[in-house]
Amino acid sequence: MEFSSKLLENAVYEMSQLPGIGKRTALRLVLHLLKQPKEQTARLAEALVNLKDNIKFCKNCHNISDVEVCEICSNPRRDESVVCVVEDIRDVMAIENTGQFQGLYHVLGGKISPMEGVGPQDLTIFSLVDKAKQGKINELIFALSSTMEGDTTNFYIYKQLDGLGIKTSTIARGIAVGDELEYADEVTLGRSILNRIPFENSLKV
Ligand SMILES: [Zn+2]
């Protein structure tokens, strides 16, 4: 792509670093911003910088939060002995939308993926195992997408909990293999949490 302006080229380059944004889309977005009032672009830039500067991760569940302990973890009506293990905040939002889950979450921040160089130490697994060892958890519900990475992650955590006497279950799969949780409709997702099955039963022999 040949640019008549270095400023334009820089803006397009930075925009194209976002996932799913190719050079053409980046150019379209940048040209769109160029047509907007300056204040709008300033607000966008400010919102992004503010986000990076001020965002916190809940000390307990690692969900994105504006405060030290998120609203879900600090809600006394939630059952802290039941913990749902998810990949990221999108899954928390999807499950919250179903209104069917009254426990807490644990946000892993990804899935174990040797192909992408993501190991257990890159996720919040050790903090989850710590919580489990402190006897705070009675039941752990695995709600990762059922891809190979999701299965590997579930199994890794399951092995770490060996001997702690924690009930482990996995959400029932009304959801096709490989589907991401956030795309599942609320009714299906809600039902798959209610009809969760013991984790052992989900293991392929
Ligand atoms: Zn939290």
JSON list of C-alpha atoms and ligand atoms in Angstrom, two decimals:
[
{"chain": "A", "resi": 1, "resn": "MET", "atom": "CA", "xyz": [0.00, 0.00, 0.00]},
{"chain": "A", "resi": 2, "resn": "GLU", "atom": "CA", "xyz": [1.51, 3.35, -1.09]},
{"chain": "A", "resi": 3, "resn": "PHE", "atom": "CA", "xyz": [0.70, 6.33, 1.09]},
{"chain": "A", "resi": 4, "resn": "SER", "atom": "CA", "xyz": [0.87, 9.97, 0.14]},
{"chain": "A", "resi": 5, "resn": "SER", "atom": "CA", "xyz": [1.25, 10.87, 3.80]},
{"chain": "A", "resi": 6, "resn": "LYS", "atom": "CA", "xyz": [3.52, 9.48, 6.49]},
{"chain": "A", "resi": 7, "resn": "LEU", "atom": "CA", "xyz": [0.98, 10.53, 9.17]},
{"chain": "A", "resi": 8, "resn": "LEU", "atom": "CA", "xyz": [-1.73, 8.54, 7.43]},
{"chain": "A", "resi": 9, "resn": "GLU", "atom": "CA", "xyz": [0.57, 5.57, 7.01]},
{"chain": "A", "resi": 10, "resn": "ASN", "atom": "CA", "xyz": [1.46, 5.55, 10.73]},
{"chain": "A", "resi": 11, "resn": "ALA", "atom": "CA", "xyz": [-2.18, 5.73, 11.80]},
{"chain": "A", "resi": 12, "resn": "VAL", "atom": "CA", "xyz": [-3.12, 2.91, 9.42]},
{"chain": "A", "resi": 13, "resn": "TYR", "atom": "CA", "xyz": [-0.19, 0.81, 10.63]},
{"chain": "A", "resi": 14, "resn": "GLU", "atom": "CA", "xyz": [-1.19, 1.18, 14.30]},
{"chain": "A", "resi": 15, "resn": "MET", "atom": "CA", "xyz": [-4.85, 0.46, 13.55]},
{"chain": "A", "resi": 16, "resn": "SER", "atom": "CA", "xyz": [-3.90, -2.67, 11.57]},
{"chain": "A", "resi": 17, "resn": "GLN", "atom": "CA", "xyz": [-2.15, -4.10, 14.64]},
{"chain": "A", "resi": 18, "resn": "LEU", "atom": "CA", "xyz": [-5.61, -4.87, 16.09]},
{"chain": "A", "resi": 19, "resn": "PRO", "atom": "CA", "xyz": [-6.89, -8.44, 15.65]},
{"chain": "A", "resi": 20, "resn": "GLY", "atom": "CA", "xyz": [-9.10, -8.95, 12.61]},
{"chain": "A", "resi": 21, "resn": "ILE", "atom": "CA", "xyz": [-8.17, -5.57, 11.13]},
{"chain": "A", "resi": 22, "resn": "GLY", "atom": "CA", "xyz": [-6.34, -5.81, 7.83]},
{"chain": "A", "resi": 23, "resn": "LYS", "atom": "CA", "xyz": [-4.65, -2.88, 6.09]},
{"chain": "A", "resi": 24, "resn": "ARG", "atom": "CA", "xyz": [-7.74, -2.04, 4.00]},
{"chain": "A", "resi": 25, "resn": "THR", "atom": "CA", "xyz": [-10.10, -1.97, 6.99]},
{"chain": "A", "resi": 26, "resn": "ALA", "atom": "CA", "xyz": [-7.52, 0.03, 8.93]},
{"chain": "A", "resi": 27, "resn": "LEU", "atom": "CA", "xyz": [-7.41, 2.59, 6.13]},
{"chain": "A", "resi": 28, "resn": "ARG", "atom": "CA", "xyz": [-11.22, 2.80, 6.04]},
{"chain": "A", "resi": 29, "resn": "LEU", "atom": "CA", "xyz": [-11.39, 3.36, 9.82]},
{"chain": "A", "resi": 30, "resn": "VAL", "atom": "CA", "xyz": [-8.64, 5.97, 9.79]},
{"chain": "A", "resi": 31, "resn": "LEU", "atom": "CA", "xyz": [-10.29, 7.88, 6.92]},
{"chain": "A", "resi": 32, "resn": "HIS", "atom": "CA", "xyz": [-13.57, 7.73, 8.85]},
{"chain": "A", "resi": 33, "resn": "LEU", "atom": "CA", "xyz": [-11.90, 9.19, 11.94]},
{"chain": "A", "resi": 34, "resn": "LEU", "atom": "CA", "xyz": [-10.34, 11.89, 9.81]},
{"chain": "A", "resi": 35, "resn": "LYS", "atom": "CA", "xyz": [-13.81, 13.04, 8.74]},
{"chain": "A", "resi": 36, "resn": "GLN", "atom": "CA", "xyz": [-15.10, 13.20, 12.32]},
{"chain": "A", "resi": 37, "resn": "PRO", "atom": "CA", "xyz": [-14.76, 16.22, 14.60]},
{"chain": "A", "resi": 38, "resn": "LYS", "atom": "CA", "xyz": [-11.40, 16.29, 16.37]},
{"chain": "A", "resi": 39, "resn": "GLU", "atom": "CA", "xyz": [-13.10, 15.92, 19.79]},
{"chain": "A", "resi": 40, "resn": "GLN", "atom": "CA", "xyz": [-14.41, 12.49, 18.86]},
{"chain": "A", "resi": 41, "resn": "THR", "atom": "CA", "xyz": [-10.96, 11.13, 18.07]},
{"chain": "A", "resi": 42, "resn": "ALA", "atom": "CA", "xyz": [-9.67, 12.75, 21.25]},
{"chain": "A", "resi": 43, "resn": "ARG", "atom": "CA", "xyz": [-12.38, 10.99, 23.29]},
{"chain": "A", "resi": 44, "resn": "LEU", "atom": "CA", "xyz": [-11.52, 7.64, 21.68]},
{"chain": "A", "resi": 45, "resn": "ALA", "atom": "CA", "xyz": [-7.81, 8.09, 22.35]},
{"chain": "A", "resi": 46, "resn": "GLU", "atom": "CA", "xyz": [-8.49, 9.23, 25.91]},
{"chain": "A", "resi": 47, "resn": "ALA", "atom": "CA", "xyz": [-10.81, 6.31, 26.63]},
{"chain": "A", "resi": 48, "resn": "LEU", "atom": "CA", "xyz": [-8.16, 3.84, 25.46]},
{"chain": "A", "resi": 49, "resn": "VAL", "atom": "CA", "xyz": [-5.33, 5.46, 27.41]},
{"chain": "A", "resi": 50, "resn": "ASN", "atom": "CA", "xyz": [-7.55, 5.68, 30.51]},
{"chain": "A", "resi": 51, "resn": "LEU", "atom": "CA", "xyz": [-8.40, 2.03, 30.13]},
{"chain": "A", "resi": 52, "resn": "LYS", "atom": "CA", "xyz": [-4.76, 1.00, 30.02]},
{"chain": "A", "resi": 53, "resn": "ASP", "atom": "CA", "xyz": [-3.76, 3.33, 32.87]},
{"chain": "A", "resi": 54, "resn": "ASN", "atom": "CA", "xyz": [-6.54, 2.59, 35.30]},
{"chain": "A", "resi": 55, "resn": "ILE", "atom": "CA", "xyz": [-7.90, -0.87, 34.68]},
{"chain": "A", "resi": 56, "resn": "LYS", "atom": "CA", "xyz": [-7.58, -3.36, 37.52]},
{"chain": "A", "resi": 57, "resn": "PHE", "atom": "CA", "xyz": [-7.92, -7.09, 37.72]},
{"chain": "A", "resi": 58, "resn": "CYS", "atom": "CA", "xyz": [-10.01, -8.42, 40.59]},
{"chain": "A", "resi": 59, "resn": "LYS", "atom": "CA", "xyz": [-7.68, -9.81, 43.28]},
{"chain": "A", "resi": 60, "resn": "ASN", "atom": "CA", "xyz": [-9.94, -12.78, 43.78]},
{"chain": "A", "resi": 61, "resn": "CYS", "atom": "CA", "xyz": [-11.21, -13.86, 40.35]},
{"chain": "A", "resi": 62, "resn": "HIS", "atom": "CA", "xyz": [-8.90, -11.90, 37.99]},
{"chain": "A", "resi": 63, "resn": "ASN", "atom": "CA", "xyz": [-11.83, -10.47, 36.08]},
{"chain": "A", "resi": 64, "resn": "ILE", "atom": "CA", "xyz": [-11.41, -6.97, 34.64]},
{"chain": "A", "resi": 65, "resn": "SER", "atom": "CA", "xyz": [-12.67, -4.49, 37.21]},
{"chain": "A", "resi": 66, "resn": "ASP", "atom": "CA", "xyz": [-12.53, -0.82, 38.21]},
{"chain": "A", "resi": 67, "resn": "VAL", "atom": "CA", "xyz": [-11.92, -1.76, 41.83]},
{"chain": "A", "resi": 68, "resn": "GLU", "atom": "CA", "xyz": [-9.66, -4.17, 43.77]},
{"chain": "A", "resi": 69, "resn": "VAL", "atom": "CA", "xyz": [-12.38, -6.76, 44.31]},
{"chain": "A", "resi": 70, "resn": "CYS", "atom": "CA", "xyz": [-15.00, -6.95, 41.57]},
{"chain": "A", "resi": 71, "resn": "GLU", "atom": "CA", "xyz": [-18.75, -6.51, 42.06]},
{"chain": "A", "resi": 72, "resn": "ILE", "atom": "CA", "xyz": [-19.43, -10.22, 41.65]},
{"chain": "A", "resi": 73, "resn": "CYS", "atom": "CA", "xyz": [-16.84, -11.31, 44.23]},
{"chain": "A", "resi": 74, "resn": "SER", "atom": "CA", "xyz": [-17.94, -8.66, 46.73]},
{"chain": "A", "resi": 75, "resn": "ASN", "atom": "CA", "xyz": [-21.64, -9.51, 46.42]},
{"chain": "A", "resi": 76, "resn": "PRO", "atom": "CA", "xyz": [-22.65, -11.26, 49.68]},
{"chain": "A", "resi": 77, "resn": "ARG", "atom": "CA", "xyz": [-25.54, -13.01, 47.95]},
{"chain": "A", "resi": 78, "resn": "ARG", "atom": "CA", "xyz": [-23.22, -15.04, 45.73]},
{"chain": "A", "resi": 79, "resn": "ASP", "atom": "CA", "xyz": [-22.07, -18.51, 46.75]},
{"chain": "A", "resi": 80, "resn": "GLU", "atom": "CA", "xyz": [-18.30, -18.35, 47.02]},
{"chain": "A", "resi": 81, "resn": "SER", "atom": "CA", "xyz": [-17.99, -22.12, 47.41]},
{"chain": "A", "resi": 82, "resn": "VAL", "atom": "CA", "xyz": [-18.98, -22.69, 43.78]},
{"chain": "A", "resi": 83, "resn": "VAL", "atom": "CA", "xyz": [-16.47, -21.41, 41.25]},
{"chain": "A", "resi": 84, "resn": "CYS", "atom": "CA", "xyz": [-16.88, -21.37, 37.49]},
{"chain": "A", "resi": 85, "resn": "VAL", "atom": "CA", "xyz": [-13.60, -21.49, 35.55]},
{"chain": "A", "resi": 86, "resn": "VAL", "atom": "CA", "xyz": [-13.66, -19.41, 32.37]},
{"chain": "A", "resi": 87, "resn": "GLU", "atom": "CA", "xyz": [-11.18, -18.12, 29.84]},
{"chain": "A", "resi": 88, "resn": "ASP", "atom": "CA", "xyz": [-11.90, -14.40, 29.88]},
{"chain": "A", "resi": 89, "resn": "ILE", "atom": "CA", "xyz": [-14.33, -11.60, 30.68]},
{"chain": "A", "resi": 90, "resn": "ARG", "atom": "CA", "xyz": [-16.48, -12.36, 27.63]},
{"chain": "A", "resi": 91, "resn": "ASP", "atom": "CA", "xyz": [-17.40, -15.71, 29.16]},
{"chain": "A", "resi": 92, "resn": "VAL", "atom": "CA", "xyz": [-18.23, -14.05, 32.49]},
{"chain": "A", "resi": 93, "resn": "MET", "atom": "CA", "xyz": [-20.53, -11.65, 30.63]},
{"chain": "A", "resi": 94, "resn": "ALA", "atom": "CA", "xyz": [-22.18, -14.46, 28.67]},
{"chain": "A", "resi": 95, "resn": "ILE", "atom": "CA", "xyz": [-22.83, -16.57, 31.78]},
{"chain": "A", "resi": 96, "resn": "GLU", "atom": "CA", "xyz": [-24.02, -13.56, 33.81]},
{"chain": "A", "resi": 97, "resn": "ASN", "atom": "CA", "xyz": [-26.52, -12.84, 31.04]},
{"chain": "A", "resi": 98, "resn": "THR", "atom": "CA", "xyz": [-28.14, -16.23, 31.58]},
{"chain": "A", "resi": 99, "resn": "GLY", "atom": "CA", "xyz": [-28.98, -15.31, 35.20]},
{"chain": "A", "resi": 100, "resn": "GLN", "atom": "CA", "xyz": [-28.55, -19.01, 36.07]},
{"chain": "A", "resi": 101, "resn": "PHE", "atom": "CA", "xyz": [-25.30, -18.89, 38.01]},
{"chain": "A", "resi": 102, "resn": "GLN", "atom": "CA", "xyz": [-24.99, -17.60, 41.56]},
{"chain": "A", "resi": 103, "resn": "GLY", "atom": "CA", "xyz": [-21.43, -18.66, 42.34]},
{"chain": "A", "resi": 104, "resn": "LEU", "atom": "CA", "xyz": [-18.17, -16.87, 41.64]},
{"chain": "A", "resi": 105, "resn": "TYR", "atom": "CA", "xyz": [-15.83, -17.02, 38.66]},
{"chain": "A", "resi": 106, "resn": "HIS", "atom": "CA", "xyz": [-12.17, -17.64, 38.13]},
{"chain": "A", "resi": 107, "resn": "VAL", "atom": "CA", "xyz": [-10.82, -16.00, 34.99]},
{"chain": "A", "resi": 108, "resn": "LEU", "atom": "CA", "xyz": [-7.82, -17.86, 33.59]},
{"chain": "A", "resi": 109, "resn": "GLY", "atom": "CA", "xyz": [-6.79, -15.26, 31.03]},
{"chain": "A", "resi": 110, "resn": "GLY", "atom": "CA", "xyz": [-6.46, -17.84, 28.26]},
{"chain": "A", "resi": 111, "resn": "LYS", "atom": "CA", "xyz": [-6.03, -21.55, 27.69]},
{"chain": "A", "resi": 112, "resn": "ILE", "atom": "CA", "xyz": [-2.99, -23.78, 27.80]},
{"chain": "A", "resi": 113, "resn": "SER", "atom": "CA", "xyz": [-1.69, -23.93, 24.25]},
{"chain": "A", "resi": 114, "resn": "PRO", "atom": "CA", "xyz": [1.73, -25.44, 23.55]},
{"chain": "A", "resi": 115, "resn": "MET", "atom": "CA", "xyz": [1.34, -24.35, 19.90]},
{"chain": "A", "resi": 116, "resn": "GLU", "atom": "CA", "xyz": [1.09, -20.70, 20.94]},
{"chain": "A", "resi": 117, "resn": "GLY", "atom": "CA", "xyz": [3.60, -21.04, 23.74]},
{"chain": "A", "resi": 118, "resn": "VAL", "atom": "CA", "xyz": [1.01, -20.56, 26.50]},
{"chain": "A", "resi": 119, "resn": "GLY", "atom": "CA", "xyz": [1.77, -22.66, 29.57]},
{"chain": "A", "resi": 120, "resn": "PRO", "atom": "CA", "xyz": [0.08, -22.93, 33.00]},
{"chain": "A", "resi": 121, "resn": "GLN", "atom": "CA", "xyz": [2.42, -20.26, 34.39]},
{"chain": "A", "resi": 122, "resn": "ASP", "atom": "CA", "xyz": [1.05, -17.73, 31.87]},
{"chain": "A", "resi": 123, "resn": "LEU", "atom": "CA", "xyz": [-2.47, -18.14, 33.23]},
{"chain": "A", "resi": 124, "resn": "THR", "atom": "CA", "xyz": [-3.99, -17.68, 36.70]},
{"chain": "A", "resi": 125, "resn": "ILE", "atom": "CA", "xyz": [-4.07, -21.43, 37.40]},
{"chain": "A", "resi": 126, "resn": "PHE", "atom": "CA", "xyz": [-1.76, -21.32, 40.42]},
{"chain": "A", "resi": 127, "resn": "SER", "atom": "CA", "xyz": [-3.95, -18.75, 42.12]},
{"chain": "A", "resi": 128, "resn": "LEU", "atom": "CA", "xyz": [-6.97, -21.00, 41.51]},
{"chain": "A", "resi": 129, "resn": "VAL", "atom": "CA", "xyz": [-5.15, -24.01, 43.00]},
{"chain": "A", "resi": 130, "resn": "ASP", "atom": "CA", "xyz": [-4.16, -21.85, 46.01]},
{"chain": "A", "resi": 131, "resn": "LYS", "atom": "CA", "xyz": [-7.79, -20.92, 46.61]},
{"chain": "A", "resi": 132, "resn": "ALA", "atom": "CA", "xyz": [-8.73, -24.58, 46.33]},
{"chain": "A", "resi": 133, "resn": "LYS", "atom": "CA", "xyz": [-6.04, -25.61, 48.83]},
{"chain": "A", "resi": 134, "resn": "GLN", "atom": "CA", "xyz": [-7.34, -23.04, 51.31]},
{"chain": "A", "resi": 135, "resn": "GLY", "atom": "CA", "xyz": [-10.57, -25.03, 51.34]},
{"chain": "A", "resi": 136, "resn": "LYS", "atom": "CA", "xyz": [-12.64, -22.17, 49.95]},
{"chain": "A", "resi": 137, "resn": "ILE", "atom": "CA", "xyz": [-14.06, -24.14, 47.04]},
{"chain": "A", "resi": 138, "resn": "ASN", "atom": "CA", "xyz": [-16.58, -27.00, 47.20]},
{"chain": "A", "resi": 139, "resn": "GLU", "atom": "CA", "xyz": [-17.37, -27.22, 43.52]},
{"chain": "A", "resi": 140, "resn": "LEU", "atom": "CA", "xyz": [-15.47, -26.18, 40.44]},
{"chain": "A", "resi": 141, "resn": "ILE", "atom": "CA", "xyz": [-17.34, -25.87, 37.15]},
{"chain": "A", "resi": 142, "resn": "PHE", "atom": "CA", "xyz": [-15.25, -25.95, 33.99]},
{"chain": "A", "resi": 143, "resn": "ALA", "atom": "CA", "xyz": [-16.75, -23.67, 31.35]},
{"chain": "A", "resi": 144, "resn": "LEU", "atom": "CA", "xyz": [-13.98, -23.43, 28.79]},
{"chain": "A", "resi": 145, "resn": "SER", "atom": "CA", "xyz": [-14.78, -23.91, 25.12]},
{"chain": "A", "resi": 146, "resn": "SER", "atom": "CA", "xyz": [-14.45, -27.54, 24.18]},
{"chain": "A", "resi": 147, "resn": "THR", "atom": "CA", "xyz": [-11.48, -27.21, 21.91]},
{"chain": "A", "resi": 148, "resn": "MET", "atom": "CA", "xyz": [-8.31, -29.22, 22.37]},
{"chain": "A", "resi": 149, "resn": "GLU", "atom": "CA", "xyz": [-6.78, -26.31, 24.33]},
{"chain": "A", "resi": 150, "resn": "GLY", "atom": "CA", "xyz": [-9.87, -26.07, 26.52]},
{"chain": "A", "resi": 151, "resn": "ASP", "atom": "CA", "xyz": [-9.81, -29.81, 27.25]},
{"chain": "A", "resi": 152, "resn": "THR", "atom": "CA", "xyz": [-6.07, -29.73, 28.00]},
{"chain": "A", "resi": 153, "resn": "THR", "atom": "CA", "xyz": [-6.56, -26.82, 30.41]},
{"chain": "A", "resi": 154, "resn": "ASN", "atom": "CA", "xyz": [-9.48, -28.50, 32.19]},
{"chain": "A", "resi": 155, "resn": "PHE", "atom": "CA", "xyz": [-7.51, -31.69, 32.60]},
{"chain": "A", "resi": 156, "resn": "TYR", "atom": "CA", "xyz": [-4.41, -29.89, 33.87]},
{"chain": "A", "resi": 157, "resn": "ILE", "atom": "CA", "xyz": [-6.44, -28.10, 36.55]},
{"chain": "A", "resi": 158, "resn": "TYR", "atom": "CA", "xyz": [-8.33, -31.30, 37.40]},
{"chain": "A", "resi": 159, "resn": "LYS", "atom": "CA", "xyz": [-5.01, -33.07, 38.06]},
{"chain": "A", "resi": 160, "resn": "GLN", "atom": "CA", "xyz": [-3.79, -30.18, 40.26]},
{"chain": "A", "resi": 161, "resn": "LEU", "atom": "CA", "xyz": [-6.88, -30.58, 42.45]},
{"chain": "A", "resi": 162, "resn": "ASP", "atom": "CA", "xyz": [-6.28, -34.27, 42.99]},
{"chain": "A", "resi": 163, "resn": "GLY", "atom": "CA", "xyz": [-6.91, -35.30, 46.59]},
{"chain": "A", "resi": 164, "resn": "LEU", "atom": "CA", "xyz": [-8.52, -32.01, 47.67]},
{"chain": "A", "resi": 165, "resn": "GLY", "atom": "CA", "xyz": [-12.02, -33.49, 47.64]},
{"chain": "A", "resi": 166, "resn": "ILE", "atom": "CA", "xyz": [-13.43, -30.81, 45.37]},
{"chain": "A", "resi": 167, "resn": "LYS", "atom": "CA", "xyz": [-16.41, -31.71, 43.22]},
{"chain": "A", "resi": 168, "resn": "THR", "atom": "CA", "xyz": [-15.57, -30.93, 39.60]},
{"chain": "A", "resi": 169, "resn": "SER", "atom": "CA", "xyz": [-18.10, -30.62, 36.83]},
{"chain": "A", "resi": 170, "resn": "THR", "atom": "CA", "xyz": [-18.18, -29.38, 33.29]},
{"chain": "A", "resi": 171, "resn": "ILE", "atom": "CA", "xyz": [-20.99, -27.48, 31.62]},
{"chain": "A", "resi": 172, "resn": "ALA", "atom": "CA", "xyz": [-23.24, -29.74, 29.56]},
{"chain": "A", "resi": 173, "resn": "ARG", "atom": "CA", "xyz": [-22.57, -29.49, 25.89]},
{"chain": "A", "resi": 174, "resn": "GLY", "atom": "CA", "xyz": [-25.68, -28.27, 24.21]},
{"chain": "A", "resi": 175, "resn": "ILE", "atom": "CA", "xyz": [-22.98, -26.25, 22.55]},
{"chain": "A", "resi": 176, "resn": "ALA", "atom": "CA", "xyz": [-21.24, -27.80, 19.56]},
{"chain": "A", "resi": 177, "resn": "VAL", "atom": "CA", "xyz": [-17.58, -28.65, 19.96]},
{"chain": "A", "resi": 178, "resn": "GLY", "atom": "CA", "xyz": [-15.35, -25.73, 19.10]},
{"chain": "A", "resi": 179, "resn": "ASP", "atom": "CA", "xyz": [-18.06, -23.12, 19.61]},
{"chain": "A", "resi": 180, "resn": "GLU", "atom": "CA", "xyz": [-17.01, -20.24, 21.74]},
{"chain": "A", "resi": 181, "resn": "LEU", "atom": "CA", "xyz": [-19.07, -19.65, 24.86]},
{"chain": "A", "resi": 182, "resn": "GLU", "atom": "CA", "xyz": [-19.78, -16.02, 24.11]},
{"chain": "A", "resi": 183, "resn": "TYR", "atom": "CA", "xyz": [-21.68, -16.97, 20.96]},
{"chain": "A", "resi": 184, "resn": "ALA", "atom": "CA", "xyz": [-23.95, -19.50, 22.65]},
{"chain": "A", "resi": 185, "resn": "ASP", "atom": "CA", "xyz": [-27.48, -18.23, 23.15]},
{"chain": "A", "resi": 186, "resn": "GLU", "atom": "CA", "xyz": [-28.50, -17.45, 26.71]},
{"chain": "A", "resi": 187, "resn": "VAL", "atom": "CA", "xyz": [-31.07, -20.23, 27.06]},
{"chain": "A", "resi": 188, "resn": "THR", "atom": "CA", "xyz": [-28.68, -22.92, 25.82]},
{"chain": "A", "resi": 189, "resn": "LEU", "atom": "CA", "xyz": [-25.83, -21.64, 27.94]},
{"chain": "A", "resi": 190, "resn": "GLY", "atom": "CA", "xyz": [-28.05, -21.28, 31.02]},
{"chain": "A", "resi": 191, "resn": "ARG", "atom": "CA", "xyz": [-29.31, -24.82, 30.58]},
{"chain": "A", "resi": 192, "resn": "SER", "atom": "CA", "xyz": [-25.81, -26.21, 30.09]},
{"chain": "A", "resi": 193, "resn": "ILE", "atom": "CA", "xyz": [-24.77, -24.73, 33.44]},
{"chain": "A", "resi": 194, "resn": "LEU", "atom": "CA", "xyz": [-27.80, -26.13, 35.24]},
{"chain": "A", "resi": 195, "resn": "ASN", "atom": "CA", "xyz": [-27.31, -29.55, 33.61]},
{"chain": "A", "resi": 196, "resn": "ARG", "atom": "CA", "xyz": [-23.59, -29.69, 34.24]},
{"chain": "A", "resi": 197, "resn": "ILE", "atom": "CA", "xyz": [-22.07, -33.14, 34.43]},
{"chain": "A", "resi": 198, "resn": "PRO", "atom": "CA", "xyz": [-19.31, -34.58, 36.65]},
{"chain": "A", "resi": 199, "resn": "PHE", "atom": "CA", "xyz": [-15.97, -33.82, 35.02]},
{"chain": "A", "resi": 200, "resn": "GLU", "atom": "CA", "xyz": [-14.93, -37.49, 35.14]},
{"chain": "A", "resi": 201, "resn": "ASN", "atom": "CA", "xyz": [-17.84, -38.34, 32.83]},
{"chain": "A", "resi": 202, "resn": "SER", "atom": "CA", "xyz": [-16.58, -35.89, 30.22]},
{"chain": "A", "resi": 203, "resn": "LEU", "atom": "CA", "xyz": [-13.18, -37.53, 29.93]},
{"chain": "A", "resi": 204, "resn": "LYS", "atom": "CA", "xyz": [-12.72, -39.53, 26.78]},
{"chain": "A", "resi": 205, "resn": "VAL", "atom": "CA", "xyz": [-11.44, -43.00, 27.57]},
{"chain": "B", "resi": 1, "resn": "ZN", "atom": "ZN", "xyz": [-13.83, -10.90, 41.25]}
]
